[in-house]
PDB file of C-alpha atoms and ligand atoms in Angstrom:
ATOM      1  CA  MET A   1     -14.472  -6.217  17.212  1.00  0.00           C
ATOM      2  CA  PRO A   2     -10.732  -5.073  16.997  1.00  0.00           C
ATOM      3  CA  ARG A   3     -10.319  -1.534  15.990  1.00  0.00           C
ATOM      4  CA  LEU A   4      -7.425  -2.772  13.746  1.00  0.00           C
ATOM      5  CA  LYS A   5      -7.508  -5.558  11.276  1.00  0.00           C
ATOM      6  CA  LEU A   6      -4.443  -7.682   9.841  1.00  0.00           C
ATOM      7  CA  SER A   7      -3.741  -8.311   6.182  1.00  0.00           C
ATOM      8  CA  ALA A   8      -0.653  -9.107   4.120  1.00  0.00           C
ATOM      9  CA  VAL A   9       0.092  -8.032   0.625  1.00  0.00           C
ATOM     10  CA  HIS A  10      -0.266 -10.756  -2.033  1.00  0.00           C
ATOM     11  CA  ALA A  11       1.052 -10.221  -5.622  1.00  0.00           C
ATOM     12  CA  LEU A  12      -1.242 -10.951  -8.591  1.00  0.00           C
ATOM     13  CA  ALA A  13       1.486 -10.400 -11.281  1.00  0.00           C
ATOM     14  CA  LYS A  14       2.692 -12.020 -14.437  1.00  0.00           C
ATOM     15  CA  GLY A  15       6.332 -11.468 -15.494  1.00  0.00           C
ATOM     16  CA  VAL A  16       7.260  -8.981 -12.428  1.00  0.00           C
ATOM     17  CA  GLU A  17       8.625  -9.619  -9.035  1.00  0.00           C
ATOM     18  CA  PHE A  18       9.138  -7.492  -6.038  1.00  0.00           C
ATOM     19  CA  TYR A  19      10.847  -8.830  -3.015  1.00  0.00           C
ATOM     20  CA  VAL A  20       8.296  -7.677  -0.379  1.00  0.00           C
ATOM     21  CA  VAL A  21       5.186  -9.059  -2.036  1.00  0.00           C
ATOM     22  CA  ILE A  22       4.054 -12.665  -1.507  1.00  0.00           C
ATOM     23  CA  LYS A  23       4.432 -14.670  -4.781  1.00  0.00           C
ATOM     24  CA  ALA A  24       3.046 -18.177  -4.260  1.00  0.00           C
ATOM     25  CA  PRO A  25      -0.062 -20.052  -5.326  1.00  0.00           C
ATOM     26  CA  LEU A  26      -3.136 -17.979  -4.459  1.00  0.00           C
ATOM     27  CA  GLU A  27      -5.097 -20.741  -2.469  1.00  0.00           C
ATOM     28  CA  GLU A  28      -2.004 -21.658  -0.494  1.00  0.00           C
ATOM     29  CA  VAL A  29      -1.442 -17.943   0.619  1.00  0.00           C
ATOM     30  CA  LEU A  30      -5.257 -17.457   1.452  1.00  0.00           C
ATOM     31  CA  GLY A  31      -4.961 -20.899   3.426  1.00  0.00           C
ATOM     32  CA  ARG A  32      -2.206 -19.708   5.570  1.00  0.00           C
ATOM     33  CA  LEU A  33      -3.749 -16.315   6.265  1.00  0.00           C
ATOM     34  CA  GLN A  34      -6.713 -17.706   7.540  1.00  0.00           C
ATOM     35  CA  SER A  35      -4.846 -20.292   9.421  1.00  0.00           C
ATOM     36  CA  TYR A  36      -2.821 -17.526  11.409  1.00  0.00           C
ATOM     37  CA  GLY A  37      -6.111 -15.514  11.747  1.00  0.00           C
ATOM     38  CA  TYR A  38      -5.589 -12.742   9.642  1.00  0.00           C
ATOM     39  CA  ASP A  39      -8.684 -10.611   8.557  1.00  0.00           C
ATOM     40  CA  GLY A  40      -7.813  -9.867   4.872  1.00  0.00           C
ATOM     41  CA  VAL A  41      -5.311  -9.773   1.751  1.00  0.00           C
ATOM     42  CA  GLU A  42      -4.120  -6.996  -0.025  1.00  0.00           C
ATOM     43  CA  TYR A  43      -3.755  -7.577  -3.716  1.00  0.00           C
ATOM     44  CA  ASN A  44      -0.801  -5.909  -5.623  1.00  0.00           C
ATOM     45  CA  ILE A  45      -1.972  -6.394  -9.240  1.00  0.00           C
ATOM     46  CA  SER A  46       0.394  -5.644 -12.069  1.00  0.00           C
ATOM     47  CA  ASN A  47      -2.434  -5.164 -14.517  1.00  0.00           C
ATOM     48  CA  PRO A  48      -6.131  -4.630 -13.505  1.00  0.00           C
ATOM     49  CA  ASN A  49      -7.331  -5.772 -16.943  1.00  0.00           C
ATOM     50  CA  GLU A  50      -5.962  -9.389 -16.464  1.00  0.00           C
ATOM     51  CA  VAL A  51      -7.894  -9.924 -13.365  1.00  0.00           C
ATOM     52  CA  ASP A  52     -11.179 -12.093 -13.066  1.00  0.00           C
ATOM     53  CA  VAL A  53     -12.531  -9.815 -10.191  1.00  0.00           C
ATOM     54  CA  SER A  54     -15.810 -12.222  -9.567  1.00  0.00           C
ATOM     55  CA  GLU A  55     -13.572 -15.328  -9.325  1.00  0.00           C
ATOM     56  CA  LEU A  56     -10.828 -13.503  -6.986  1.00  0.00           C
ATOM     57  CA  LYS A  57     -13.812 -12.048  -5.001  1.00  0.00           C
ATOM     58  CA  ARG A  58     -15.314 -15.609  -4.561  1.00  0.00           C
ATOM     59  CA  LYS A  59     -11.959 -17.259  -3.597  1.00  0.00           C
ATOM     60  CA  THR A  60     -10.921 -14.588  -1.291  1.00  0.00           C
ATOM     61  CA  LYS A  61     -14.388 -14.889   0.490  1.00  0.00           C
ATOM     62  CA  SER A  62     -14.300 -18.687   0.651  1.00  0.00           C
ATOM     63  CA  TYR A  63     -11.181 -18.337   3.155  1.00  0.00           C
ATOM     64  CA  GLY A  64     -13.454 -15.890   5.263  1.00  0.00           C
ATOM     65  CA  LEU A  65     -10.980 -12.963   4.351  1.00  0.00           C
ATOM     66  CA  GLU A  66     -11.730  -9.296   3.077  1.00  0.00           C
ATOM     67  CA  VAL A  67      -9.629  -7.582   0.526  1.00  0.00           C
ATOM     68  CA  SER A  68      -7.867  -4.870   2.618  1.00  0.00           C
ATOM     69  CA  ALA A  69      -6.473  -2.684  -0.403  1.00  0.00           C
ATOM     70  CA  ILE A  70      -5.406  -3.090  -3.989  1.00  0.00           C
ATOM     71  CA  SER A  71      -1.710  -1.914  -4.488  1.00  0.00           C
ATOM     72  CA  THR A  72      -0.323  -0.883  -7.770  1.00  0.00           C
ATOM     73  CA  GLY A  73       3.458  -0.711  -7.584  1.00  0.00           C
ATOM     74  CA  LEU A  74       3.693  -3.932  -9.794  1.00  0.00           C
ATOM     75  CA  SER A  75       2.259  -1.901 -12.883  1.00  0.00           C
ATOM     76  CA  TYR A  76       5.108   0.527 -12.714  1.00  0.00           C
ATOM     77  CA  LEU A  77       7.742  -2.304 -12.547  1.00  0.00           C
ATOM     78  CA  ARG A  78       6.195  -4.243 -15.259  1.00  0.00           C
ATOM     79  CA  TYR A  79       5.279  -1.471 -17.739  1.00  0.00           C
ATOM     80  CA  GLY A  80       6.950   1.994 -16.417  1.00  0.00           C
ATOM     81  CA  TYR A  81       3.601   3.653 -16.469  1.00  0.00           C
ATOM     82  CA  SER A  82       3.398   6.368 -14.071  1.00  0.00           C
ATOM     83  CA  LEU A  83       1.255   9.289 -13.226  1.00  0.00           C
ATOM     84  CA  SER A  84       3.924  12.017 -13.173  1.00  0.00           C
ATOM     85  CA  ASN A  85       5.697  10.552 -16.542  1.00  0.00           C
ATOM     86  CA  PRO A  86       7.063  13.227 -18.959  1.00  0.00           C
ATOM     87  CA  ASP A  87       5.417  11.407 -21.548  1.00  0.00           C
ATOM     88  CA  THR A  88       1.977  12.144 -22.169  1.00  0.00           C
ATOM     89  CA  ASN A  89       1.122   8.698 -23.526  1.00  0.00           C
ATOM     90  CA  ALA A  90       2.738   6.847 -20.849  1.00  0.00           C
ATOM     91  CA  ARG A  91       0.714   9.043 -18.197  1.00  0.00           C
ATOM     92  CA  SER A  92      -2.429   8.680 -19.993  1.00  0.00           C
ATOM     93  CA  LYS A  93      -1.937   4.776 -19.661  1.00  0.00           C
ATOM     94  CA  ALA A  94      -1.269   5.269 -16.021  1.00  0.00           C
ATOM     95  CA  ILE A  95      -4.315   7.232 -15.417  1.00  0.00           C
ATOM     96  CA  GLU A  96      -6.361   4.746 -17.449  1.00  0.00           C
ATOM     97  CA  PHE A  97      -4.966   1.914 -15.284  1.00  0.00           C
ATOM     98  CA  PHE A  98      -5.582   3.784 -12.068  1.00  0.00           C
ATOM     99  CA  LYS A  99      -9.311   4.232 -13.118  1.00  0.00           C
ATOM    100  CA  LYS A 100      -9.590   0.167 -13.543  1.00  0.00           C
ATOM    101  CA  TYR A 101      -7.841  -0.221 -10.184  1.00  0.00           C
ATOM    102  CA  ILE A 102     -10.501   2.104  -8.682  1.00  0.00           C
ATOM    103  CA  GLU A 103     -13.363   0.004 -10.367  1.00  0.00           C
ATOM    104  CA  VAL A 104     -11.746  -3.437  -9.269  1.00  0.00           C
ATOM    105  CA  ALA A 105     -11.378  -2.105  -5.588  1.00  0.00           C
ATOM    106  CA  GLU A 106     -14.922  -1.237  -5.535  1.00  0.00           C
ATOM    107  CA  LYS A 107     -16.093  -4.466  -6.989  1.00  0.00           C
ATOM    108  CA  LEU A 108     -13.859  -6.362  -4.431  1.00  0.00           C
ATOM    109  CA  GLU A 109     -15.185  -4.147  -1.675  1.00  0.00           C
ATOM    110  CA  ALA A 110     -11.595  -2.987  -0.564  1.00  0.00           C
ATOM    111  CA  TYR A 111     -12.593   0.602  -1.401  1.00  0.00           C
ATOM    112  CA  LYS A 112      -8.799   1.620  -1.243  1.00  0.00           C
ATOM    113  CA  VAL A 113      -6.168   2.040  -3.993  1.00  0.00           C
ATOM    114  CA  VAL A 114      -2.337   2.378  -3.093  1.00  0.00           C
ATOM    115  CA  ILE A 115      -0.246   5.067  -5.042  1.00  0.00           C
ATOM    116  CA  GLY A 116       3.437   3.887  -4.130  1.00  0.00           C
ATOM    117  CA  LEU A 117       5.957   3.383  -7.071  1.00  0.00           C
ATOM    118  CA  ALA A 118       3.412   4.258  -9.694  1.00  0.00           C
ATOM    119  CA  ARG A 119       3.698   7.998  -8.698  1.00  0.00           C
ATOM    120  CA  GLY A 120       7.011   7.833 -10.741  1.00  0.00           C
ATOM    121  CA  LYS A 121      10.214   9.727 -10.363  1.00  0.00           C
ATOM    122  CA  CYS A 122      11.550  13.239 -10.959  1.00  0.00           C
ATOM    123  CA  GLU A 123      12.856  12.500 -14.171  1.00  0.00           C
ATOM    124  CA  ASP A 124      13.675  15.601 -16.056  1.00  0.00           C
ATOM    125  CA  ASN A 125      12.869  18.008 -13.030  1.00  0.00           C
ATOM    126  CA  CYS A 126      11.218  17.546  -9.464  1.00  0.00           C
ATOM    127  CA  SER A 127       8.838  20.632  -9.682  1.00  0.00           C
ATOM    128  CA  ASN A 128       7.507  19.614 -13.266  1.00  0.00           C
ATOM    129  CA  ALA A 129       7.097  15.952 -12.156  1.00  0.00           C
ATOM    130  CA  LEU A 130       5.218  17.354  -9.078  1.00  0.00           C
ATOM    131  CA  ARG A 131       3.063  19.466 -11.048  1.00  0.00           C
ATOM    132  CA  ARG A 132       2.310  16.280 -13.554  1.00  0.00           C
ATOM    133  CA  LEU A 133       1.441  14.166 -10.354  1.00  0.00           C
ATOM    134  CA  ARG A 134      -0.868  16.942  -9.137  1.00  0.00           C
ATOM    135  CA  GLU A 135      -2.602  16.938 -12.566  1.00  0.00           C
ATOM    136  CA  SER A 136      -3.172  13.328 -12.465  1.00  0.00           C
ATOM    137  CA  LEU A 137      -4.369  13.183  -8.920  1.00  0.00           C
ATOM    138  CA  LYS A 138      -6.787  15.655  -9.598  1.00  0.00           C
ATOM    139  CA  VAL A 139      -8.580  13.403 -12.292  1.00  0.00           C
ATOM    140  CA  LEU A 140      -8.212  10.267 -10.073  1.00  0.00           C
ATOM    141  CA  ASP A 141      -9.536  12.078  -6.987  1.00  0.00           C
ATOM    142  CA  LYS A 142     -12.706  12.943  -8.745  1.00  0.00           C
ATOM    143  CA  TYR A 143     -13.143   9.212 -10.173  1.00  0.00           C
ATOM    144  CA  ALA A 144     -12.385   7.800  -6.933  1.00  0.00           C
ATOM    145  CA  GLY A 145     -15.053   9.847  -5.205  1.00  0.00           C
ATOM    146  CA  GLU A 146     -17.537   8.715  -7.855  1.00  0.00           C
ATOM    147  CA  HIS A 147     -16.849   5.146  -6.964  1.00  0.00           C
ATOM    148  CA  SER A 148     -16.689   5.537  -3.179  1.00  0.00           C
ATOM    149  CA  VAL A 149     -12.939   4.832  -3.204  1.00  0.00           C
ATOM    150  CA  ILE A 150     -10.223   6.436  -1.415  1.00  0.00           C
ATOM    151  CA  LEU A 151      -6.557   6.622  -2.940  1.00  0.00           C
ATOM    152  CA  VAL A 152      -3.882   6.446  -0.453  1.00  0.00           C
ATOM    153  CA  PHE A 153      -0.471   8.159  -1.196  1.00  0.00           C
ATOM    154  CA  GLU A 154       2.861   6.488   0.103  1.00  0.00           C
ATOM    155  CA  PRO A 155       5.798   8.492   0.695  1.00  0.00           C
ATOM    156  CA  LEU A 156       8.570   6.094  -0.202  1.00  0.00           C
ATOM    157  CA  ASN A 157      12.137   6.137   0.947  1.00  0.00           C
ATOM    158  CA  ARG A 158      14.999   7.875  -1.262  1.00  0.00           C
ATOM    159  CA  TYR A 159      16.302   4.505  -2.639  1.00  0.00           C
ATOM    160  CA  GLU A 160      12.996   3.896  -4.388  1.00  0.00           C
ATOM    161  CA  THR A 161      12.164   7.245  -5.613  1.00  0.00           C
ATOM    162  CA  ASP A 162      12.997  10.975  -5.372  1.00  0.00           C
ATOM    163  CA  LEU A 163       9.475  12.377  -5.818  1.00  0.00           C
ATOM    164  CA  VAL A 164       7.833  12.730  -2.367  1.00  0.00           C
ATOM    165  CA  ASN A 165       9.877  10.958   0.335  1.00  0.00           C
ATOM    166  CA  ARG A 166       8.949  12.781   3.494  1.00  0.00           C
ATOM    167  CA  LEU A 167       5.777  12.297   5.446  1.00  0.00           C
ATOM    168  CA  ASP A 168       5.157  16.327   5.473  1.00  0.00           C
ATOM    169  CA  ASP A 169       5.466  16.671   1.822  1.00  0.00           C
ATOM    170  CA  ALA A 170       2.840  13.795   1.333  1.00  0.00           C
ATOM    171  CA  ILE A 171       0.463  15.293   3.921  1.00  0.00           C
ATOM    172  CA  ARG A 172       1.000  18.545   2.101  1.00  0.00           C
ATOM    173  CA  LEU A 173       0.150  17.053  -1.300  1.00  0.00           C
ATOM    174  CA  VAL A 174      -3.117  14.926  -0.343  1.00  0.00           C
ATOM    175  CA  SER A 175      -4.407  17.839   1.378  1.00  0.00           C
ATOM    176  CA  ARG A 176      -5.254  19.436  -1.673  1.00  0.00           C
ATOM    177  CA  TYR A 177      -7.857  16.384  -2.559  1.00  0.00           C
ATOM    178  CA  GLU A 178     -10.887  15.091  -1.083  1.00  0.00           C
ATOM    179  CA  ASN A 179     -10.442  11.463  -1.771  1.00  0.00           C
ATOM    180  CA  ILE A 180      -6.638  10.955  -1.139  1.00  0.00           C
ATOM    181  CA  LYS A 181      -5.018  10.192   2.310  1.00  0.00           C
ATOM    182  CA  ILE A 182      -1.670   8.754   3.385  1.00  0.00           C
ATOM    183  CA  LEU A 183      -0.265   5.226   3.353  1.00  0.00           C
ATOM    184  CA  PHE A 184       2.063   5.270   6.041  1.00  0.00           C
ATOM    185  CA  ASP A 185       4.805   2.442   5.643  1.00  0.00           C
ATOM    186  CA  THR A 186       7.017   1.864   8.720  1.00  0.00           C
ATOM    187  CA  PHE A 187       9.877   0.759   6.859  1.00  0.00           C
ATOM    188  CA  HIS A 188       9.863   3.912   4.497  1.00  0.00           C
ATOM    189  CA  MET A 189       9.037   6.281   7.356  1.00  0.00           C
ATOM    190  CA  MET A 190      11.820   4.771   9.517  1.00  0.00           C
ATOM    191  CA  LEU A 191      14.424   5.766   6.824  1.00  0.00           C
ATOM    192  CA  GLU A 192      12.968   9.188   6.168  1.00  0.00           C
ATOM    193  CA  GLU A 193      11.635  10.431   9.586  1.00  0.00           C
ATOM    194  CA  LYS A 194      13.364  11.633  12.382  1.00  0.00           C
ATOM    195  CA  ASP A 195      11.389   9.607  14.794  1.00  0.00           C
ATOM    196  CA  VAL A 196       9.049   6.943  13.201  1.00  0.00           C
ATOM    197  CA  TYR A 197       7.025   6.780  16.381  1.00  0.00           C
ATOM    198  CA  ASP A 198       6.276  10.353  16.356  1.00  0.00           C
ATOM    199  CA  ALA A 199       5.729  10.396  12.632  1.00  0.00           C
ATOM    200  CA  VAL A 200       2.783   8.014  13.183  1.00  0.00           C
ATOM    201  CA  LEU A 201       1.108  10.705  15.466  1.00  0.00           C
ATOM    202  CA  ARG A 202       1.956  13.454  13.104  1.00  0.00           C
ATOM    203  CA  ALA A 203       0.319  11.671  10.212  1.00  0.00           C
ATOM    204  CA  GLY A 204      -2.677  11.442  12.546  1.00  0.00           C
ATOM    205  CA  ASN A 205      -6.200  11.698  10.811  1.00  0.00           C
ATOM    206  CA  SER A 206      -4.477  11.621   7.469  1.00  0.00           C
ATOM    207  CA  ILE A 207      -3.692   7.833   7.642  1.00  0.00           C
ATOM    208  CA  GLY A 208      -5.834   5.918   5.221  1.00  0.00           C
ATOM    209  CA  HIS A 209      -3.720   2.743   5.044  1.00  0.00           C
ATOM    210  CA  PHE A 210      -0.867   1.317   7.076  1.00  0.00           C
ATOM    211  CA  HIS A 211       1.965  -1.156   5.905  1.00  0.00           C
ATOM    212  CA  VAL A 212       4.434  -2.793   8.138  1.00  0.00           C
ATOM    213  CA  ALA A 213       7.641  -4.385   7.890  1.00  0.00           C
ATOM    214  CA  ASP A 214      10.475  -4.223  10.621  1.00  0.00           C
ATOM    215  CA  SER A 215      13.590  -1.888  10.620  1.00  0.00           C
ATOM    216  CA  ASN A 216      15.331  -4.573   8.209  1.00  0.00           C
ATOM    217  CA  ARG A 217      12.175  -5.088   6.122  1.00  0.00           C
ATOM    218  CA  LEU A 218      11.905  -8.571   7.728  1.00  0.00           C
ATOM    219  CA  ALA A 219       8.444  -9.381   9.467  1.00  0.00           C
ATOM    220  CA  PRO A 220       7.438  -7.339  12.235  1.00  0.00           C
ATOM    221  CA  GLY A 221       9.219  -8.762  15.257  1.00  0.00           C
ATOM    222  CA  MET A 222      12.298  -9.636  13.281  1.00  0.00           C
ATOM    223  CA  GLY A 223      13.774  -6.303  13.562  1.00  0.00           C
ATOM    224  CA  MET A 224      14.361  -3.231  15.882  1.00  0.00           C
ATOM    225  CA  LEU A 225      11.346  -1.615  15.644  1.00  0.00           C
ATOM    226  CA  ASP A 226       9.041  -1.489  18.943  1.00  0.00           C
ATOM    227  CA  TRP A 227       5.745  -2.632  17.622  1.00  0.00           C
ATOM    228  CA  GLU A 228       3.813  -1.743  21.049  1.00  0.00           C
ATOM    229  CA  LYS A 229       4.832   1.886  20.393  1.00  0.00           C
ATOM    230  CA  ILE A 230       3.783   1.887  16.940  1.00  0.00           C
ATOM    231  CA  ILE A 231       0.458   0.330  17.160  1.00  0.00           C
ATOM    232  CA  TYR A 232      -0.452   2.343  20.556  1.00  0.00           C
ATOM    233  CA  ARG A 233       0.174   5.529  18.462  1.00  0.00           C
ATOM    234  CA  LEU A 234      -1.820   4.449  15.493  1.00  0.00           C
ATOM    235  CA  LEU A 235      -4.648   3.576  17.934  1.00  0.00           C
ATOM    236  CA  ARG A 236      -4.242   7.153  19.290  1.00  0.00           C
ATOM    237  CA  THR A 237      -4.698   8.726  15.881  1.00  0.00           C
ATOM    238  CA  GLY A 238      -8.196   7.272  15.670  1.00  0.00           C
ATOM    239  CA  TYR A 239      -7.425   4.922  12.617  1.00  0.00           C
ATOM    240  CA  THR A 240      -9.502   2.068  12.538  1.00  0.00           C
ATOM    241  CA  GLY A 241      -8.453   0.384   9.225  1.00  0.00           C
ATOM    242  CA  TYR A 242      -6.089  -2.485   8.243  1.00  0.00           C
ATOM    243  CA  VAL A 243      -2.482  -2.955   9.192  1.00  0.00           C
ATOM    244  CA  SER A 244      -0.865  -4.694   6.118  1.00  0.00           C
ATOM    245  CA  VAL A 245       2.249  -6.784   6.266  1.00  0.00           C
ATOM    246  CA  GLU A 246       4.573  -5.901   3.414  1.00  0.00           C
ATOM    247  CA  SER A 247       7.710  -7.423   4.426  1.00  0.00           C
ATOM    248  CA  ARG A 248      10.635  -9.688   3.032  1.00  0.00           C
ATOM    249  CA  ILE A 249       9.529 -13.323   2.626  1.00  0.00           C
ATOM    250  CA  GLU A 250      12.221 -14.614   4.785  1.00  0.00           C
ATOM    251  CA  PRO A 251      13.434 -17.367   5.984  1.00  0.00           C
ATOM    252  CA  ASP A 252      10.076 -18.520   4.140  1.00  0.00           C
ATOM    253  CA  LEU A 253       6.628 -17.364   3.754  1.00  0.00           C
ATOM    254  CA  ASP A 254       5.013 -19.542   6.500  1.00  0.00           C
ATOM    255  CA  THR A 255       7.519 -18.130   9.202  1.00  0.00           C
ATOM    256  CA  MET A 256       7.029 -14.690   7.973  1.00  0.00           C
ATOM    257  CA  LEU A 257       3.337 -14.834   8.142  1.00  0.00           C
ATOM    258  CA  ARG A 258       3.387 -16.575  11.647  1.00  0.00           C
ATOM    259  CA  ILE A 259       5.666 -14.217  13.110  1.00  0.00           C
ATOM    260  CA  SER A 260       4.042 -11.119  11.843  1.00  0.00           C
ATOM    261  CA  ALA A 261       0.731 -12.509  13.389  1.00  0.00           C
ATOM    262  CA  LYS A 262       2.185 -13.305  16.722  1.00  0.00           C
ATOM    263  CA  THR A 263       3.784  -9.996  16.933  1.00  0.00           C
ATOM    264  CA  LEU A 264       0.815  -7.923  15.833  1.00  0.00           C
ATOM    265  CA  LYS A 265      -2.434  -9.545  16.697  1.00  0.00           C
ATOM    266  CA  PRO A 266      -2.143  -9.033  20.563  1.00  0.00           C
ATOM    267  CA  LEU A 267      -1.813  -5.352  19.850  1.00  0.00           C
ATOM    268  CA  LEU A 268      -4.566  -4.624  17.354  1.00  0.00           C
ATOM    269  CA  MET A 269      -7.345  -4.568  20.281  1.00  0.00           C
TER     270      MET A 269
HETATM  271  C1  LER B   1       4.848  -0.585  -1.761  1.00  0.00           C
HETATM  272  O1  LER B   1       3.996  -0.376  -0.702  1.00  0.00           O
HETATM  273  C2  LER B   1       6.154  -0.146  -1.070  1.00  0.00           C
HETATM  274  O2  LER B   1       6.136   0.031   0.034  1.00  0.00           O
HETATM  275  C3  LER B   1       7.186   0.305  -2.192  1.00  0.00           C
HETATM  276  O3  LER B   1       8.486  -0.326  -1.362  1.00  0.00           O
HETATM  277  C4  LER B   1       7.084  -0.128  -3.571  1.00  0.00           C
HETATM  278  O4  LER B   1       5.993   0.418  -4.008  1.00  0.00           O
HETATM  279 MN1   MN B   2       4.366  -0.108   1.244  1.00  0.00          MN
END
């Protein structure tokens, strides 16, 4: 059994797009993932109330795939709800959504929910935003624990948010909670850290989930990152979960999935 498994991020979204999540008919995506030897699929869901969870579970299983994680960035892009929003109503909506995401993750046996873009931005002031974010995380940490789910907080590069870009800040933040770990995304960390390879080791046992894209955010193997170095270090941290491809769909979906699998599968021993 490999210690690391491979998945890719597929969007379950109406009315919203994001350039690194797959947007194609579900069964076509599941079929391709199965044929290239992926173990799972990560679903980025823009509204957790719109998903027919039993049907999604049945379809995913029928292709021999697991759900590696539930990601949530599309909800922020679609509705603007965020966990640090200065507007109390919008913040409550985000918390309500995340509670639902946690329930969906439990039902799909993914047990992992991503906090990426939906953390929000500094808006009025960074320390106020961080304080609001911590309050929301406190509520969700407890709720996640009650559902055997972990939340994975993703430090994002400066062009996507100004609220928590660096790995060390993210580690400091998640260390306050029991059920919140780090989502390490190679693209964001390559932009923000002095050395992305060392950063994997520094993140160490706080890693709860792992996103991969190359230096140009194309499929792993289509840019300048050294994947042997990355995966070797990831294995050294003791991490045993999914490596999830979240890269630009170029030149086309089939090539993106095939090259990612070709680059990564031999390394995930
Ligand atoms: C999502 O995982 C991500 O990496 C961001 O670019 C958007 O949330
Ligand atoms: Mn990511």
